Every structure is written in structure tokens, then in C-alpha cells.
Coordinates of C-alpha atoms in Angstrom, one line a residue:
Chain U
M953 CA 9.1 31.1 21.7
L954 CA 8.4 28.5 19.0
E955 CA 7.5 25.2 20.5
V956 CA 8.9 22.2 18.8
V957 CA 6.6 19.2 18.8
I958 CA 8.1 15.9 18.0
P959 CA 5.5 13.8 16.3
D960 CA 4.8 10.3 17.6
I961 CA 6.4 8.0 15.2
A962 CA 6.6 4.2 15.7
L963 CA 8.7 2.9 12.9
S964 CA 8.1 -0.7 13.9
L965 CA 4.5 -0.4 12.7
A966 CA 5.7 0.3 9.2
L967 CA 8.2 -2.5 9.2
P968 CA 6.9 -4.3 6.2
E969 CA 7.0 -1.2 4.1
I970 CA 10.4 -0.2 5.3
G971 CA 11.7 -3.7 4.7
L972 CA 10.2 -3.7 1.2
A973 CA 11.8 -0.3 0.4
I974 CA 15.2 -1.8 1.4
L975 CA 14.5 -4.9 -0.6
V976 CA 13.8 -2.9 -3.8
C977 CA 17.0 -1.0 -3.4
A978 CA 18.8 -4.3 -2.8
V979 CA 17.3 -5.9 -5.8
L980 CA 18.3 -2.9 -8.0
I981 CA 21.9 -3.1 -6.7
I982 CA 22.2 -6.9 -7.0
D983 CA 20.9 -6.6 -10.5
L984 CA 24.0 -4.7 -11.5
F985 CA 26.2 -7.7 -10.5
V986 CA 24.2 -10.4 -12.2
S987 CA 24.9 -11.3 -15.8
L988 CA 22.1 -11.2 -18.3
E989 CA 21.6 -15.0 -18.4
N990 CA 21.2 -15.3 -14.7
K991 CA 18.6 -12.6 -14.0
S992 CA 16.4 -15.2 -12.4
R993 CA 18.6 -15.0 -9.4
V994 CA 17.4 -11.5 -8.9
G995 CA 13.9 -12.9 -8.9
V996 CA 14.8 -15.5 -6.3
V997 CA 16.2 -12.7 -4.1
A998 CA 12.9 -10.8 -4.5
F999 CA 11.0 -14.0 -3.7
V1000 CA 12.8 -14.7 -0.5
G1001 CA 12.6 -11.1 0.6
V1002 CA 8.8 -11.0 -0.1
V1003 CA 8.2 -14.3 1.9
I1004 CA 10.2 -12.9 4.9
L1005 CA 8.2 -9.6 4.7
G1006 CA 5.0 -11.6 4.5
L1007 CA 5.9 -13.2 7.8
V1008 CA 6.8 -9.9 9.3
A1009 CA 3.5 -8.5 8.3
F1010 CA 1.7 -11.6 9.7
G1011 CA 3.4 -10.9 13.1
Q1012 CA 1.4 -7.6 13.3
W1013 CA -1.9 -9.5 13.2
G1014 CA -4.4 -9.1 16.0
E1015 CA -2.9 -6.3 18.0
G1016 CA -5.8 -3.8 17.5
A1017 CA -5.7 -0.5 15.6
R1018 CA -2.6 1.5 16.1
T1019 CA -1.7 4.7 14.2
T1020 CA 1.6 6.3 13.6
F1021 CA 3.2 9.1 11.6
S1022 CA 0.8 11.6 13.2
G1023 CA -2.2 9.6 12.3
F1024 CA -1.3 9.3 8.6
Y1025 CA -0.8 5.6 8.9
V1026 CA -2.8 2.9 10.6
V1027 CA -2.1 -0.8 11.3
D1028 CA -5.2 -2.8 12.1
N1029 CA -6.4 -6.3 11.2
L1030 CA -7.8 -5.2 7.8
S1031 CA -4.6 -3.7 6.7
V1032 CA -2.5 -6.6 8.0
F1033 CA -4.8 -9.1 6.2
V1034 CA -4.5 -7.1 3.0
K1035 CA -0.7 -6.8 3.3
V1036 CA -0.2 -10.5 4.0
C1037 CA -2.4 -11.5 1.0
V1038 CA -0.7 -9.0 -1.3
L1039 CA 2.7 -10.3 -0.3
L1040 CA 1.5 -13.8 -0.8
C1041 CA 0.2 -13.0 -4.2
T1042 CA 3.5 -11.3 -5.1
A1043 CA 5.5 -14.3 -4.0
I1044 CA 3.4 -16.6 -6.2
S1045 CA 3.5 -14.2 -9.1
I1046 CA 7.3 -14.1 -8.9
L1047 CA 7.4 -17.9 -9.1
L1048 CA 5.1 -17.7 -12.1
L1049 CA 7.3 -15.0 -13.6
L1050 CA 10.7 -16.8 -13.3
Q1051 CA 10.0 -19.1 -16.2
Y1052 CA 7.7 -16.9 -18.2
A1053 CA 10.3 -14.0 -18.2
K1054 CA 12.9 -16.4 -19.8
V1055 CA 10.4 -17.6 -22.5
E1056 CA 9.3 -14.1 -23.4
K1057 CA 12.8 -12.7 -23.2
I1058 CA 11.9 -10.0 -20.6
N1059 CA 14.1 -11.5 -17.9
Y1060 CA 15.6 -8.2 -16.6
G1061 CA 16.2 -7.2 -13.0
E1062 CA 13.9 -4.2 -13.4
L1063 CA 11.0 -6.5 -13.9
Y1064 CA 11.2 -7.7 -10.3
A1065 CA 12.1 -4.2 -9.0
M1066 CA 9.0 -2.6 -10.7
L1067 CA 6.9 -5.4 -9.3
L1068 CA 8.2 -4.7 -5.8
F1069 CA 7.6 -0.9 -6.2
S1070 CA 4.0 -1.5 -7.1
V1071 CA 3.7 -3.8 -4.0
F1072 CA 5.1 -1.0 -1.9
G1073 CA 2.3 1.3 -3.1
M1074 CA -0.3 -1.4 -2.3
L1075 CA 1.0 -1.8 1.3
V1076 CA 0.9 2.0 1.8
M1077 CA -2.7 2.1 0.4
A1078 CA -3.8 -0.7 2.8
S1079 CA -2.5 1.3 5.7
G1080 CA -3.3 4.8 4.5
N1081 CA -5.3 6.7 7.1
D1082 CA -5.3 10.0 5.2
L1083 CA -6.3 10.9 1.7
I1084 CA -2.7 12.0 1.0
T1085 CA -1.3 8.6 2.0
I1086 CA -3.9 6.7 0.1
Y1087 CA -3.4 8.8 -3.0
L1088 CA 0.4 8.4 -2.9
G1089 CA 0.1 4.6 -2.4
L1090 CA -2.4 4.4 -5.3
E1091 CA -0.1 6.3 -7.7
T1092 CA 3.0 4.3 -6.7
M1093 CA 1.1 1.2 -7.4
S1094 CA -0.4 2.4 -10.7
I1095 CA 2.7 4.0 -12.2
S1096 CA 4.7 0.8 -11.6
I1097 CA 2.0 -1.3 -13.1
Y1098 CA 1.8 0.9 -16.2
V1099 CA 5.4 0.0 -16.8
L1100 CA 4.9 -3.7 -16.0
V1101 CA 2.0 -3.9 -18.5
A1102 CA 4.2 -2.5 -21.3
F1103 CA 7.2 -4.5 -20.2
M1104 CA 7.3 -6.8 -23.3
R1105 CA 8.6 -4.0 -25.5
H1106 CA 9.1 -6.2 -28.5
D1107 CA 5.5 -7.2 -28.5
P1108 CA 3.1 -4.6 -30.0
L1109 CA 0.2 -5.9 -28.0
S1110 CA 2.0 -5.2 -24.7
R1111 CA 3.0 -1.7 -25.7
E1112 CA -0.6 -1.0 -26.8
A1113 CA -2.0 -2.3 -23.6
G1114 CA 0.4 -0.2 -21.6
L1115 CA -0.7 3.0 -23.4
K1116 CA -4.3 2.3 -23.0
Y1117 CA -4.0 1.4 -19.3
F1118 CA -1.8 4.5 -18.7
L1119 CA -4.2 7.0 -20.4
M1120 CA -7.2 5.6 -18.6
G1121 CA -5.4 5.2 -15.3
A1122 CA -4.1 8.7 -15.3
F1123 CA -7.5 10.1 -16.3
A1124 CA -9.0 8.2 -13.4
S1125 CA -6.5 9.5 -10.9
G1126 CA -7.4 13.0 -12.0
V1127 CA -11.1 12.3 -11.3
L1128 CA -10.2 10.8 -8.0
L1129 CA -8.1 13.7 -7.0
Y1130 CA -10.8 16.2 -7.8
G1131 CA -13.1 14.3 -5.5
M1132 CA -10.4 14.4 -2.8
A1133 CA -10.0 18.2 -3.3
L1134 CA -13.7 18.8 -2.8
T1135 CA -13.8 16.6 0.2
Y1136 CA -10.9 18.5 1.7
G1137 CA -12.6 21.9 0.9
F1138 CA -15.8 21.0 2.7
T1139 CA -14.4 19.1 5.7
G1140 CA -11.2 21.1 6.1
T1141 CA -9.0 18.0 6.6
T1142 CA -7.6 15.1 4.6
S1143 CA -7.5 12.7 7.6
I1144 CA -10.0 9.8 7.4
R1145 CA -11.0 10.2 11.0
G1146 CA -11.0 14.0 10.7
I1147 CA -13.5 13.8 7.8
A1148 CA -15.8 11.6 9.8
A1149 CA -15.5 14.1 12.8
A1150 CA -16.3 17.0 10.5
F1151 CA -19.5 15.3 9.3
S1152 CA -20.6 14.4 12.8
G1153 CA -19.7 17.9 14.2
E1154 CA -21.5 21.2 14.0
G1155 CA -22.9 21.9 10.6
G1156 CA -21.9 18.4 9.4
A1157 CA -25.4 17.5 8.4
A1158 CA -25.5 20.5 6.1
I1159 CA -22.2 19.5 4.5
A1160 CA -23.5 16.0 3.8
Q1161 CA -26.5 17.6 1.9
N1162 CA -24.4 20.0 -0.1
P1163 CA -24.7 19.2 -3.8
V1164 CA -21.0 20.0 -4.5
M1165 CA -19.9 17.6 -1.7
I1166 CA -22.2 14.9 -3.2
F1167 CA -20.6 15.5 -6.6
G1168 CA -17.1 15.1 -4.9
L1169 CA -18.2 11.8 -3.4
I1170 CA -19.4 10.6 -6.8
L1171 CA -16.0 11.6 -8.3
L1172 CA -14.2 9.7 -5.5
V1173 CA -16.3 6.5 -6.1
A1174 CA -15.8 6.9 -9.9
G1175 CA -12.0 7.2 -9.5
F1176 CA -11.9 4.0 -7.5
G1177 CA -14.4 2.5 -10.0
F1178 CA -11.8 3.0 -12.7
K1179 CA -9.1 1.4 -10.7
L1180 CA -11.3 -1.6 -9.9
A1181 CA -12.6 -1.7 -13.5
L1182 CA -16.3 -1.6 -12.5
A1183 CA -18.6 -1.2 -15.4
P1184 CA -19.1 1.4 -16.9
F1185 CA -15.5 2.3 -16.1
H1186 CA -14.1 -1.1 -17.3
M1187 CA -13.2 -0.4 -20.9
W1188 CA -9.5 -0.4 -20.4
L1189 CA -9.4 -3.7 -18.6
P1190 CA -9.9 -6.4 -21.3
D1191 CA -7.2 -4.7 -23.5
A1192 CA -4.7 -4.1 -20.6
Y1193 CA -5.1 -7.7 -19.3
T1194 CA -4.8 -9.3 -22.7
G1195 CA -1.7 -7.4 -23.7
A1196 CA 0.2 -7.6 -20.4
P1197 CA 2.6 -10.4 -19.6
T1198 CA 0.4 -13.2 -18.2
P1199 CA 1.9 -13.4 -14.7
I1200 CA 1.5 -9.6 -14.4
T1201 CA -2.1 -10.0 -15.5
G1202 CA -2.7 -12.4 -12.7
F1203 CA -0.8 -10.2 -10.3
M1204 CA -2.8 -7.1 -11.1
S1205 CA -6.1 -8.8 -11.2
V1206 CA -5.7 -9.9 -7.6
A1207 CA -3.3 -7.6 -5.8
V1208 CA -4.7 -4.4 -7.1
K1209 CA -8.2 -5.5 -6.0
F1210 CA -7.0 -6.2 -2.5
A1211 CA -5.3 -2.8 -2.1
T1212 CA -8.0 -0.7 -3.8
V1213 CA -10.9 -2.4 -2.0
A1214 CA -9.1 -1.9 1.4
A1215 CA -8.6 1.8 0.7
L1216 CA -12.2 2.2 -0.7
M1217 CA -13.7 0.5 2.4
R1218 CA -11.6 2.7 4.7
I1219 CA -12.7 5.9 3.0
L1220 CA -16.4 4.9 2.7
F1221 CA -16.9 3.2 6.0
V1222 CA -14.7 5.3 8.3
A1223 CA -14.8 8.7 6.6
F1224 CA -18.2 8.8 4.9
P1225 CA -20.7 7.0 7.1
A1226 CA -22.7 10.3 7.2
M1227 CA -23.3 10.0 3.4
A1228 CA -23.8 6.2 3.5
D1229 CA -27.2 6.3 1.9
R1230 CA -25.8 8.1 -1.2
W1231 CA -22.7 6.1 -1.8
N1232 CA -24.5 2.9 -1.1
A1233 CA -27.1 3.6 -3.8
L1234 CA -24.3 4.5 -6.2
L1235 CA -22.3 1.3 -5.5
W1236 CA -25.5 -0.8 -5.7
A1237 CA -26.0 0.4 -9.3
L1238 CA -22.4 -0.1 -10.1
T1239 CA -22.3 -3.6 -8.7
A1240 CA -25.4 -4.7 -10.6
F1241 CA -24.1 -3.3 -13.8
T1242 CA -20.6 -4.8 -13.3
L1243 CA -22.0 -8.2 -12.5
V1244 CA -24.2 -8.3 -15.6
W1245 CA -21.7 -6.7 -18.0
G1246 CA -18.6 -8.7 -16.9
N1247 CA -20.3 -12.0 -17.1
V1248 CA -22.3 -11.5 -20.2
A1249 CA -19.4 -10.1 -22.2
A1250 CA -17.2 -13.0 -21.2
I1251 CA -19.5 -15.4 -23.1
A1252 CA -18.6 -13.9 -26.4
Q1253 CA -14.8 -14.2 -26.1
T1254 CA -12.8 -16.6 -28.2
S1255 CA -9.5 -15.8 -26.4
L1256 CA -9.0 -17.5 -23.1
K1257 CA -7.0 -14.7 -21.7
R1258 CA -9.6 -12.2 -22.7
M1259 CA -12.3 -14.3 -21.2
L1260 CA -10.5 -14.5 -17.9
A1261 CA -10.1 -10.7 -18.1
Y1262 CA -13.9 -10.2 -18.5
S1263 CA -14.5 -12.7 -15.8
S1264 CA -12.3 -10.7 -13.5
I1265 CA -14.7 -7.7 -14.1
G1266 CA -17.5 -10.0 -12.9
H1267 CA -15.5 -10.9 -9.8
A1268 CA -14.8 -7.3 -9.1
G1269 CA -18.6 -7.0 -9.0
Y1270 CA -18.9 -9.8 -6.4
V1271 CA -16.3 -8.1 -4.2
L1272 CA -18.1 -4.8 -4.5
M1273 CA -21.3 -6.6 -3.6
G1274 CA -19.8 -7.4 -0.3
V1275 CA -18.9 -3.8 0.2
V1276 CA -22.5 -2.7 -0.5
V1277 CA -24.1 -5.3 1.8
S1278 CA -21.8 -4.3 4.6
M1279 CA -23.9 -1.3 5.1
T1280 CA -27.4 -1.6 6.6
V1281 CA -29.8 0.7 8.4
I1282 CA -30.9 -0.5 11.8
D1283 CA -33.5 1.8 13.6
G1284 CA -32.6 4.7 11.3
K1285 CA -29.0 4.4 12.2
V1286 CA -26.3 3.5 9.6
T1287 CA -24.5 0.3 10.7
F1288 CA -21.7 -1.7 9.2
T1289 CA -22.2 -5.4 9.6
D1290 CA -19.3 -7.7 10.3
I1291 CA -20.5 -10.4 8.0
G1292 CA -20.3 -8.2 4.9
I1293 CA -16.8 -7.0 5.6
S1294 CA -15.6 -10.5 6.3
A1295 CA -17.3 -11.8 3.2
V1296 CA -15.3 -9.3 1.1
A1297 CA -12.1 -10.5 2.8
F1298 CA -12.8 -14.2 2.3
Y1299 CA -13.9 -13.7 -1.3
L1300 CA -10.7 -11.9 -2.1
L1301 CA -8.6 -14.6 -0.5
A1302 CA -10.4 -17.3 -2.5
Y1303 CA -10.1 -15.2 -5.6
L1304 CA -6.3 -14.9 -5.0
F1305 CA -5.6 -18.6 -5.3
T1306 CA -8.2 -19.3 -8.0
N1307 CA -7.4 -16.6 -10.4
L1308 CA -3.6 -16.8 -10.1
G1309 CA -4.1 -20.5 -10.8
A1310 CA -6.1 -19.9 -13.9
F1311 CA -3.5 -17.6 -15.3
G1312 CA -0.8 -20.0 -14.1
M1313 CA -2.3 -22.6 -16.4
L1314 CA -1.8 -20.2 -19.3
I1315 CA 1.8 -19.6 -18.3
L1316 CA 2.4 -23.3 -18.1
V1317 CA 1.8 -23.8 -21.8
C1318 CA 3.7 -20.7 -22.9
R1319 CA 6.8 -21.4 -25.0
D1320 CA 8.8 -19.5 -27.6
G1321 CA 6.4 -18.2 -30.1
Y1322 CA 3.3 -20.1 -28.8
R1323 CA 1.0 -18.8 -26.1
G1324 CA -2.1 -21.0 -26.2
D1325 CA -4.2 -18.0 -25.7
N1326 CA -7.3 -19.2 -27.6
I1327 CA -10.0 -21.4 -26.2
E1328 CA -9.7 -23.6 -29.3
D1329 CA -6.0 -24.3 -28.5
W1330 CA -7.1 -26.3 -25.4
K1331 CA -9.1 -29.0 -27.4
G1332 CA -8.6 -32.4 -26.0
I1333 CA -6.1 -31.4 -23.4
G1334 CA -8.1 -33.2 -20.7
Q1335 CA -7.3 -36.6 -22.2
A1336 CA -3.8 -35.8 -23.3
H1337 CA -2.6 -34.2 -20.1
P1338 CA -4.9 -35.5 -17.3
W1339 CA -3.1 -33.8 -14.4
A1340 CA -2.9 -30.4 -16.0
G1341 CA -6.5 -30.8 -17.1
M1342 CA -7.7 -31.7 -13.6
A1343 CA -5.8 -28.6 -12.2
F1344 CA -7.5 -26.3 -14.7
V1345 CA -10.9 -27.8 -13.9
V1346 CA -10.4 -27.1 -10.2
F1347 CA -9.6 -23.4 -11.0
L1348 CA -12.5 -23.1 -13.4
L1349 CA -15.0 -24.7 -11.0
S1350 CA -13.7 -22.4 -8.2
L1351 CA -14.1 -19.3 -10.5
G1352 CA -17.7 -20.4 -11.2
G1353 CA -18.4 -21.1 -7.5
I1354 CA -19.0 -24.9 -7.6
P1355 CA -18.2 -27.0 -4.5
P1356 CA -15.8 -28.3 -3.1
T1357 CA -13.7 -25.3 -4.0
A1358 CA -12.8 -21.9 -2.5
G1359 CA -15.0 -20.0 -4.9
F1360 CA -18.0 -21.8 -3.6
V1361 CA -17.5 -20.9 0.0
G1362 CA -16.7 -17.3 -1.0
K1363 CA -19.9 -16.9 -2.9
L1364 CA -22.0 -18.8 -0.3
Y1365 CA -20.7 -16.5 2.4
L1366 CA -21.3 -13.4 0.2
F1367 CA -24.9 -14.3 -0.6
A1368 CA -25.5 -15.2 3.0
A1369 CA -24.3 -11.7 3.9
A1370 CA -26.5 -10.1 1.2
V1371 CA -29.6 -12.0 2.4
Q1372 CA -29.0 -11.3 6.0
T1373 CA -28.8 -7.6 5.4
E1374 CA -31.9 -7.8 3.1
Y1375 CA -30.3 -7.0 -0.2
Y1376 CA -32.4 -9.6 -2.0
W1377 CA -32.3 -8.1 -5.4
L1378 CA -28.5 -7.9 -5.4
A1379 CA -28.3 -11.5 -4.2
A1380 CA -30.6 -12.5 -7.0
I1381 CA -28.6 -10.8 -9.6
G1382 CA -25.4 -12.3 -8.2
L1383 CA -26.9 -15.8 -8.3
V1384 CA -28.2 -15.5 -11.8
M1385 CA -24.8 -14.1 -13.0
S1386 CA -23.1 -16.9 -11.2
A1387 CA -25.1 -19.3 -13.3
V1388 CA -24.3 -17.4 -16.4
S1389 CA -20.6 -17.5 -15.6
M1390 CA -20.8 -21.3 -15.4
Y1391 CA -21.7 -21.3 -19.0
Y1392 CA -18.4 -19.9 -20.2
Y1393 CA -16.3 -21.7 -17.5
G1394 CA -18.2 -24.9 -18.4
R1395 CA -17.6 -24.4 -22.1
M1396 CA -13.9 -24.3 -21.4
I1397 CA -14.1 -27.6 -19.5
M1398 CA -16.1 -29.1 -22.3
V1399 CA -13.5 -28.0 -24.9
M1400 CA -10.8 -29.7 -22.8
Y1401 CA -12.6 -33.0 -22.3
M1402 CA -15.3 -33.5 -24.9
E1403 CA -13.7 -32.2 -28.1
N1404 CA -10.9 -33.9 -30.0
R1405 CA -7.8 -32.2 -31.0
G1406 CA -7.6 -31.2 -34.6
E1407 CA -5.0 -32.8 -36.9
S1408 CA -3.4 -29.5 -37.9
Q1409 CA -3.3 -28.1 -34.4
E1410 CA 0.0 -27.2 -32.8
V1411 CA 1.1 -29.5 -30.1
M1412 CA 0.6 -28.1 -26.6
S1413 CA 3.3 -28.9 -24.2
F1414 CA 3.4 -28.2 -20.5
S1415 CA 6.5 -26.6 -18.9
S1416 CA 8.2 -28.7 -16.3
A1417 CA 10.0 -25.8 -14.6
P1418 CA 10.1 -26.5 -10.8
S1419 CA 9.1 -23.0 -9.8
L1420 CA 5.9 -23.2 -11.9
F1421 CA 5.1 -26.7 -10.8
F1422 CA 5.5 -25.7 -7.1
A1423 CA 3.4 -22.6 -7.5
L1424 CA 0.6 -24.4 -9.2
V1425 CA 0.6 -27.3 -6.7
V1426 CA 0.3 -24.7 -3.9
L1427 CA -2.5 -22.9 -5.7
V1428 CA -4.5 -26.1 -6.4
V1429 CA -4.1 -27.3 -2.8
A1430 CA -5.1 -23.9 -1.4
T1431 CA -8.1 -23.7 -3.7
L1432 CA -9.3 -27.1 -2.5
L1433 CA -8.3 -26.4 1.1
L1434 CA -10.3 -23.2 1.3
G1435 CA -13.3 -25.1 -0.2
I1436 CA -13.2 -28.2 2.1
F1437 CA -11.8 -26.8 5.4
P1438 CA -12.7 -23.1 5.3
G1439 CA -12.9 -22.7 9.1
S1440 CA -9.6 -21.1 10.1
F1441 CA -9.6 -18.9 6.9
L1442 CA -13.1 -17.7 7.7
D1443 CA -11.9 -16.9 11.2
A1444 CA -9.1 -14.8 9.7
A1445 CA -11.6 -13.1 7.4
K1446 CA -13.9 -12.3 10.4
G1447 CA -10.8 -11.0 12.3
T1448 CA -10.3 -8.3 9.7
V1449 CA -13.3 -6.4 11.2
A1450 CA -11.7 -5.9 14.6
G1451 CA -10.7 -2.3 15.2
F1452 CA -11.6 -1.2 11.7
I1453 CA -14.8 0.8 12.1
Chain Z
M715 CA -8.8 39.8 -1.7
I716 CA -10.1 37.4 -4.3
P717 CA -13.1 35.4 -3.0
M718 CA -12.8 31.7 -2.9
T719 CA -15.5 31.0 -5.5
H720 CA -13.1 32.4 -8.1
F721 CA -10.6 29.8 -7.4
L722 CA -13.2 27.1 -7.4
V723 CA -14.8 28.2 -10.7
L724 CA -11.4 28.5 -12.3
G725 CA -10.5 25.0 -11.1
A726 CA -13.8 23.5 -12.3
I727 CA -13.4 25.2 -15.7
L728 CA -9.9 23.9 -16.1
F729 CA -10.9 20.5 -15.0
L730 CA -13.7 20.3 -17.5
I731 CA -11.4 21.5 -20.3
G732 CA -8.9 18.8 -19.4
A733 CA -11.6 16.1 -19.2
A734 CA -13.1 17.2 -22.5
G735 CA -9.6 17.1 -24.0
V736 CA -9.1 13.5 -22.9
L737 CA -12.4 12.4 -24.2
M738 CA -12.5 14.2 -27.5
R739 CA -8.9 14.7 -28.8
R740 CA -7.3 11.8 -30.6
N741 CA -3.6 12.8 -30.3
A742 CA -2.0 10.8 -27.5
I743 CA 0.3 13.7 -26.6
I744 CA -2.6 16.1 -26.4
I745 CA -4.4 13.6 -24.2
L746 CA -1.4 13.4 -21.9
L747 CA -1.3 17.2 -21.7
S748 CA -5.1 17.3 -21.0
I749 CA -4.5 14.9 -18.1
E750 CA -1.8 17.3 -16.8
L751 CA -4.4 20.1 -17.1
M752 CA -6.8 18.1 -15.0
L753 CA -4.2 17.5 -12.3
N754 CA -3.3 21.2 -12.2
A755 CA -7.0 22.2 -12.0
V756 CA -7.1 20.0 -8.9
N757 CA -4.1 21.9 -7.6
V758 CA -5.8 25.2 -8.1
T759 CA -8.8 23.9 -6.2
F760 CA -6.5 22.6 -3.4
V761 CA -4.6 25.8 -3.0
G762 CA -7.8 27.9 -3.1
F763 CA -9.4 25.8 -0.3
S764 CA -6.1 25.9 1.6
R765 CA -6.1 29.7 1.6
H766 CA -9.8 29.9 2.5
L767 CA -9.4 27.4 5.4
A768 CA -6.0 28.9 6.5
D769 CA -4.7 25.3 6.5
M770 CA -1.5 24.1 5.0
T771 CA -2.6 20.6 4.1
G772 CA -4.0 21.6 0.8
Q773 CA -0.8 23.1 -0.3
V774 CA 1.2 20.0 0.8
F775 CA -1.2 17.9 -1.2
G776 CA -0.7 20.1 -4.2
I777 CA 3.1 19.6 -4.1
F778 CA 2.6 15.9 -3.9
V779 CA 0.3 16.0 -6.9
I780 CA 2.9 18.0 -8.9
T781 CA 5.5 15.3 -8.0
V782 CA 3.2 12.5 -9.0
A783 CA 2.2 14.2 -12.2
A784 CA 5.9 14.5 -13.2
C785 CA 6.4 10.7 -12.6
E786 CA 3.3 10.0 -14.6
A787 CA 4.4 12.1 -17.5
A788 CA 7.8 10.4 -17.6
V789 CA 6.3 6.9 -17.7
G790 CA 3.6 7.9 -20.2
L791 CA 6.1 9.5 -22.6
A792 CA 8.3 6.4 -22.3
I793 CA 5.4 4.1 -23.3
L794 CA 4.6 6.5 -26.2
I795 CA 8.2 6.4 -27.4
A796 CA 8.1 2.6 -27.3
L797 CA 5.0 2.6 -29.4
N798 CA 6.6 5.0 -31.8
R799 CA 9.7 2.9 -32.4
D800 CA 8.1 0.8 -35.2
R801 CA 5.0 2.7 -36.1
T802 CA 5.3 6.5 -36.4
M803 CA 2.1 7.6 -35.0
V804 CA 0.6 9.5 -32.1
N805 CA -3.0 9.1 -33.0
V806 CA -4.8 6.8 -30.5
D807 CA -7.3 5.7 -33.2
E808 CA -4.4 3.8 -34.8
V809 CA -3.7 2.0 -31.6
N810 CA -6.1 -0.8 -32.5
L811 CA -4.5 -4.2 -32.4
L812 CA -6.5 -5.1 -29.3
K813 CA -10.2 -4.6 -29.9
W814 CA -11.9 -2.3 -27.5

């Protein structure tokens, strides 16, 4: 007789995702009843929903690793941390969007719905405990973001950015999938834990040495490299970031990194420790190249948005540096250090507030037909608008890693981790590139404070929309708070390690 | 019975043709089709492995890939049409407002 096995499903573990799915449907339905002038109300509904879901996700913190849906799905501190941060980033992005969408005439309910769909993909990625779950989360995230990038249909730049991002992103997921297929073929399973078991089981050592399996691992890393825009897979990023609506640029630069890095760490640390020497060497090279390329190319930019885009490549390099230094070999045995993983978590958290803030400044000056995209546009703003100037300086210093800001503590912790696990060269490259980055962030500060505004230059006015004001105050305070009192945030970052490996 | 290597070699060849198409062709629609070819090459590989291992997971993954590929094509074509509204072109070399 056929035996029916009812799988163990604990829906409460997936509460943030289920809630988000309901929220997206609600947003789409509410959108039907709201007139075109009042679409911001849809955004407010999305904002409130995301904040509540963030609190729900926060409630799952610190209860150890629990799996559900037959092991396809895991809730541990790392996934909860990523979910809370992604939802926080989304909430701030919606605040930044409310005003921007009106100015750029893209204030449609679908804008918020697509944003929430991509967040759904990110949450699934963060909790994915199987290659299938991770792949589906990644695609839900990516496809929604292709739409968001091309959302300003009336703007040729946005459409072009959408096409470029789409073509490169789809190509990357093909590469990633082929890596997953080869992994499945050699290990006979798509489960993250199952893959690890196959490597440590009988004949596992032979699989780890098989050249085709190594090729599959390279494809996997390359696929994630595309999504994270690591050099040399970064060529889509400057265009996509420049053309996309600015709040979306900020959103994708932060939230996509969170979700992708979480999935990458889960695959590499949990499933592939047997091949750690190989992926570590590969990531080492990618990190060094990304750090150098992102920071050096940013120097040459004349557009502020594009400069921030290149700088986000550099920051992806720093995040990846944390992933690399998490692995160390003690007595011939591969070990993952807590300090490396928590450095990644803290750096990402610092980057969330800082980078959203920097893009938020760009949104603040946006008005009909004027975007203030160029560095030259900011001449003399420091004297004319002291508060806005100060806020921008805080974000720029934090991006460059100068105390007393979040970026400083993030970099300090990261370099400490690198030195502790004896990755001296990587730490050195990171330090030098940090100095290089201060050149172009410093130039921006100099333009704002040292140069006088030209006679013929268009007046730059700062929006006084309460949602924008509130978002930027939160971001400035958070950036300084993380820099001056990092203690409890560092504890949270350290807590991500629990139950992960 | 067809040996597994046949499936794998077929998958690898299709994948390479698709990747070469993405990198070498300049027509956006052909690039899109080449990406579809890559995804289907992965499906062949998945199903081949699935048969060899006598395990259903590979086929399930294949069905998910087909679904995602359909969504991707829908979004991709929509973006292409939006680009086409004011400039009649499908050649990616002409998509050059943003410098590379």
C-alpha cells in the first residue's frame, strides 16, 4: 500500500514571506480604488505593511536554526538579520520614493507592488536552504528589479538601463543555473546540507577533485559575481544604476547585496566547505580586482550618480572581502571564523544607512526637469544650504570610512578580521583603496564647500517633503549612531553567526 | 539506453552556442533567444542527471526553470517594446545613451 507522508510544515516560520505575499496582493487591489493623483496612499499602505513585517521578522531573532518545508527553508539568525535589514531598507526606500515618484511622474501603484515583489524574492533567498529555493528567490528578485529599473518609461535612459540590466542579468542566471545543474549531477541533491553530506561521504573527496565539478563551482561563483557586480562582471552596473529611478538605485545597491551575499555565504560555507580552498582563491582574486577597479574607475566620473554607482562596486568588494576572510585553515582543517561573518553583517548594515543617505541627497534636489546629477551642480551648496551640506558630508565620510561614522567602524572591523585570519595582502589592498576612495568622496566635499557657484548655474533647491525629511534624518542619525555607539549593533552582527555553520 | 554522457555533451554544446550567441550577436531579440537556449541547455543537463541518478529533483528543477524563463521572456520583451516605441531598432549597438 502507498504510504502517505505528510511533510513537516511550520507556516509560522515563513510568516514574514506569507505576510508580504498578502501585502502585495492587498496593494494591487487597493491600487484599483485609488485615483491617479492619490497613488502615494498606496505607497503609505506598503510602507506601513513593510514596517509591521519587519517587526514580525525581528521577533524570530535568536531562536536558533529551524527548518521547514521539508528542509527547503531555514530560519536562523543570519536569515532573520538579512530579512530585517532588507525590510528596513525597503521602508526607507518607499519614503524616498513617495516624493520622487510624483516629481518624475511614475507614481503608479505598480511601482510599490513591484518593489514588494522583489523584496519577497530577497526574503526567500535569505532563507533558502536548497538550490531550488535560492534560485527561485533570486529570479523573483531580479525580474521585479528589471521592471523597476525601466519604470520611467518616458525617459530613454531608464529604458536603456532596463534593457542592459535585463540582458546581463538573464545571462548571469543562465550561468548560475548551469553551475547548479553540475552540482546536482555530482552530488545527487539540491539541498544545501545534502550537498555538504555528499562531499563528506564516501567518494566525496573524489567529487571535490573532479574538474567538471570545479568548473560548476566556478560557474556558480561567476553567476553570483554578476548579481553582486564584482569586477570583471560589473559592466552592467554603472549603466543600470545611472538610468534607474534614484530611490530604486539606492534600494538595489543595498537590498540586493544583502540577499545575494546571504545566499552566497550559505552556499559556499554550508554546502561547499570541501572545496573551500578553490572558491576562496577565486573569491580572493575577484575581491582584489573589484576593490581596485571600482575605486579607480570612480575617480574619472563627472556624474555624481555614476560615481556613486562605481563606488558601490568598490563596496561590494569590501563585503566580499569579509566573505573571503571568514575562511581560514587551522591545523589543516577548514574553519569559518565568527569575526569574518559578523564583519560582513556589520559592514552591510553600515552600508545600508550610508548609501541610502547618499542617494537620498540626490533625491532631495530632484525637481521637474532638473536632477542635479553632475558633481558640478553641487558647487557652493555647503554655504548656501548648510544643513543639507552637513548631511551629505556625513554620508560621504561614512562611505570613505572616516570616523565618527558607521563606515569607519565597518571598515575597522573588516580589516581587523582580515588581519586576524592573516589575509595581509587583502587588508593592504583594502586600505590603499580606501585611501583612493577618499580622493573622490573628498573632491565632492571640496566642490560643495570650496568652490563658488557659477553665475549661470541653475538654482538648486531642496525638497521639503516630510517623508523625505524624515527618511534623511533617520539615515543621518543612524549613520552617526553606528559610528559612535556601535556596541549593540556589533552584538547583533555577531549574533548572525549562531546556528549558521 | 542512451548513456548519460550524451545528455551532458548535448547540454554543454547547446549552452556554449547560447553563450556565444549572447556575446557575439548584436540583435536584442536574438540575444534573448540565445539566453533561452542557455536555460534549455541547463534543462537538458538537469533531466539527464535526473535520469542517471533516478531522482526526481532534477526534473522538478527543470520545470521551475521553464516557468522562470517564460516570466523572463515576458519582461524582456516588454522592455524591448518600450525601447522600440520612439526608436525603431533592435540592435544593441544603437542602445548607447549611457556610456559603457
